[in-house]
Structures are given as structure tokens and as C-alpha cells.
Amino acid sequence: EGDIYKIAPKQKRTRDDRETKFYKNSQRKRREIIKSALREIEEGKPVLIGTVSEKEIKALKDHLKHQTKDSQTKVRILEYTAASESIFQRDKEKLKATAFKKKYGVDKDTYATYESLIKNESGKENTITLGTSILGRGTTIKTSDKVNDAGGIHVIVDGIHETSFRNPIQYLSRTSRGDNNGSTQIFFS
């Protein structure tokens, strides 16, 4: 009864789901997650690491600092947890402009919310974003053509998420969105 419209398909996106890795202990797993993330950074890809807790984010950051202390590559680290937005707003009010820029990598007035910072900054080269399940919920990360040509965002899922079987799926869905490419890998201990 109605008109028929042909809608051209979107450009095909690709997602490289890599082999799941298993390790005997958490320390070894964390070391390998950071090594994997740094390899992706060297290839020009930003990295998202979905973790089970803020405690795990701290442990991964400690490994990251240890493994990059002699590196020539400057890696930017962002965190995205349930508390990130309130901390960001507090810092906007209390930190001086230079301290704020050092912590977040942007001027105070660049972003009104931490979520907008994450959406726009996590997809940039040399950036590793560590987050809890909030990172996997409806957050579409913007990437440049250069990043997309390098393979897009690389997403690492750190272990089993007891709170919901959907969490790992949500993390993996941060890549290969729209016309963007991406890759994924899951690590267990």
C-alpha cells in the first residue's frame, strides 16, 4: 500500500574478535592485559579495558605505570566509573586550570560532563580508558579516520563479571559501532 524505499547499506565494518586468553593468576593476567594494550597503542589504536571493579582498575594502573616507566610512548590514562562524573565536577570547581589540564588532558571549559569527555577523548591515539560496567552502557566512543584506518578501538574485557552476564557483551559492543572498525579480546585468570 505504501511507497517502497531502497536504503543503501552502511559501509561494512569489521571487528576482529581475538582468542580468549587464560592465566594461572591475576598478577600474570594483569601484566598480559597491559602488554596487549601497549601493543595496540603502538599500532595507533586507543584501548578500552572493562574491569570488574575500581580495585581492579587500580591494580591495572599500577601494572601500567611499571611497564611504561622506561617507554618512549606517552600513554594517556582515563578512568570511567560510577564516581567519575561527581569527581570531574568537583575538580572543575576546585582545581586550578593547569592542574585540571594535567589530570584530564583538556581545558576546564572543553567538556560540560565527564561522559562527554569519555565519548570524545577515549577514541584518541595513545589513550587507554579503564572502566567498570558503566563504560559498557550506551557509550559510543568517537574515533578519527586515522584511528579507524589503524584498526579502530581495541576492547579488552578483564575476567568474569559476576553482576551480569551482559557486561562483557556490553564492553565488546563499544567497538565496531557505526562505520568504525575494532578488535576485542577477553582475559581470564
XYZ file of C-alpha atoms in Angstrom:
189
model
C 0.000 0.000 0.000
C 2.869 2.437 0.674
C 5.946 3.600 -1.142
C 8.999 1.363 -1.129
C 12.363 2.939 -0.447
C 15.719 1.325 -1.059
C 18.171 2.213 1.675
C 21.811 1.717 0.774
C 23.643 -0.475 3.300
C 26.229 1.146 5.515
C 29.852 0.627 4.730
C 30.856 -2.750 6.152
C 32.579 -2.506 9.483
C 34.884 -5.162 10.818
C 35.572 -6.437 14.290
C 38.452 -8.760 14.993
C 37.465 -10.959 17.948
C 40.747 -12.402 19.139
C 41.364 -15.626 21.008
C 40.403 -15.605 24.696
C 43.438 -15.867 26.983
C 43.640 -17.761 30.288
C 46.244 -17.262 33.040
C 47.052 -19.069 36.281
C 46.843 -15.972 38.461
C 45.623 -12.367 38.486
C 49.115 -10.858 38.518
C 50.093 -12.615 35.303
C 46.743 -11.732 33.712
C 47.166 -8.050 34.572
C 50.693 -7.984 33.136
C 49.457 -9.546 29.899
C 46.479 -7.173 29.655
C 48.818 -4.190 29.895
C 51.302 -5.695 27.414
C 48.448 -6.285 24.977
C 47.117 -2.743 25.478
C 50.551 -1.217 24.871
C 50.993 -3.231 21.646
C 47.679 -1.833 20.399
C 48.713 1.707 21.396
C 51.919 1.295 19.357
C 49.746 0.403 16.337
C 47.783 3.650 16.715
C 44.679 2.214 18.378
C 43.037 3.520 21.538
C 42.241 0.837 24.127
C 39.239 0.349 26.416
C 39.660 -2.053 29.318
C 36.457 -3.209 31.006
C 37.064 -4.391 34.562
C 35.028 -5.860 37.387
C 35.819 -3.204 39.998
C 37.594 0.022 40.883
C 40.077 -2.103 42.841
C 40.972 -3.903 39.612
C 41.383 -0.554 37.820
C 43.934 0.482 40.467
C 45.834 -2.809 40.081
C 45.932 -2.421 36.281
C 47.104 1.195 36.594
C 49.944 0.037 38.863
C 50.999 -2.519 36.225
C 50.697 0.121 33.520
C 52.946 2.565 35.384
C 55.522 -0.181 35.938
C 55.543 -1.283 32.287
C 55.675 2.234 30.823
C 58.250 3.816 33.124
C 61.037 3.399 30.520
C 58.805 3.735 27.451
C 59.183 6.484 24.864
C 55.441 6.417 24.156
C 53.377 8.801 26.281
C 50.178 6.984 27.251
C 47.126 8.903 28.434
C 45.038 7.082 31.051
C 41.355 7.794 31.622
C 39.062 6.124 34.157
C 35.303 5.756 33.908
C 33.442 4.572 36.982
C 30.192 5.441 38.726
C 32.016 8.149 40.711
C 33.770 9.754 37.709
C 31.121 12.382 36.976
C 30.987 13.777 40.523
C 34.799 13.796 40.796
C 35.025 15.598 37.446
C 32.529 18.274 38.518
C 34.307 18.741 41.869
C 37.649 19.094 40.075
C 36.189 21.686 37.692
C 35.248 23.789 40.699
C 38.335 23.274 42.863
C 41.377 22.642 40.650
C 43.358 25.414 39.022
C 43.389 25.365 35.208
C 46.877 23.853 34.934
C 46.172 21.091 37.469
C 42.879 20.283 35.759
C 44.550 20.065 32.344
C 47.308 17.851 33.742
C 44.748 15.451 35.240
C 42.236 15.324 32.351
C 44.296 16.392 29.339
C 41.791 19.086 28.332
C 40.951 22.644 29.377
C 38.276 23.099 32.063
C 35.714 24.501 29.622
C 36.171 21.859 26.901
C 33.511 19.463 28.248
C 30.497 20.079 30.464
C 30.306 16.446 31.640
C 32.743 13.609 32.182
C 30.651 11.369 29.944
C 31.185 13.761 27.018
C 34.921 13.783 27.764
C 34.980 9.969 27.665
C 32.996 9.818 24.408
C 35.323 12.285 22.698
C 38.718 11.570 24.249
C 38.755 7.761 24.724
C 38.908 7.210 20.973
C 42.130 9.154 20.510
C 45.568 7.711 19.862
C 47.746 6.814 22.865
C 44.715 6.627 25.171
C 43.851 3.759 27.492
C 40.465 4.018 29.204
C 39.836 1.778 32.200
C 36.264 1.408 33.346
C 33.726 -0.574 35.273
C 30.394 -1.661 33.784
C 29.326 1.961 33.289
C 31.799 2.103 30.388
C 29.823 -0.551 28.538
C 26.398 1.068 28.741
C 25.499 3.138 25.707
C 28.849 4.881 25.438
C 29.689 5.389 21.780
C 33.324 6.407 21.534
C 34.178 8.801 18.699
C 37.242 7.900 16.624
C 39.127 9.674 13.873
C 39.618 8.279 10.369
C 43.287 7.743 11.283
C 42.339 5.573 14.290
C 39.732 3.700 12.259
C 42.284 3.039 9.498
C 44.699 1.669 12.124
C 42.034 -0.881 13.111
C 39.754 1.117 15.400
C 39.275 0.798 19.141
C 40.665 -2.286 20.859
C 38.466 -3.521 23.720
C 39.816 -5.778 26.450
C 37.429 -7.495 28.837
C 39.050 -8.339 32.145
C 37.556 -11.524 33.511
C 34.136 -12.706 34.540
C 31.614 -10.113 35.591
C 29.529 -11.625 38.349
C 26.953 -8.844 38.401
C 25.626 -9.565 34.929
C 26.383 -11.900 32.053
C 25.607 -8.934 29.787
C 28.550 -6.824 30.989
C 31.195 -8.482 28.766
C 28.836 -8.225 25.779
C 28.277 -4.545 26.541
C 32.040 -3.917 26.667
C 32.645 -5.735 23.385
C 29.891 -3.664 21.777
C 31.925 -0.464 22.284
C 33.858 -1.410 19.161
C 32.726 -1.785 15.582
C 29.892 0.698 16.039
C 28.580 2.746 13.158
C 31.154 2.582 10.388
C 34.082 2.035 12.769
C 36.404 -0.943 12.876
C 37.659 -2.520 16.054
C 39.069 -5.528 17.848
C 38.329 -7.356 21.085
C 39.951 -9.805 23.479
C 38.934 -11.399 26.771
C 41.392 -12.281 29.544
C 40.693 -14.683 32.454
C 42.615 -15.926 35.459
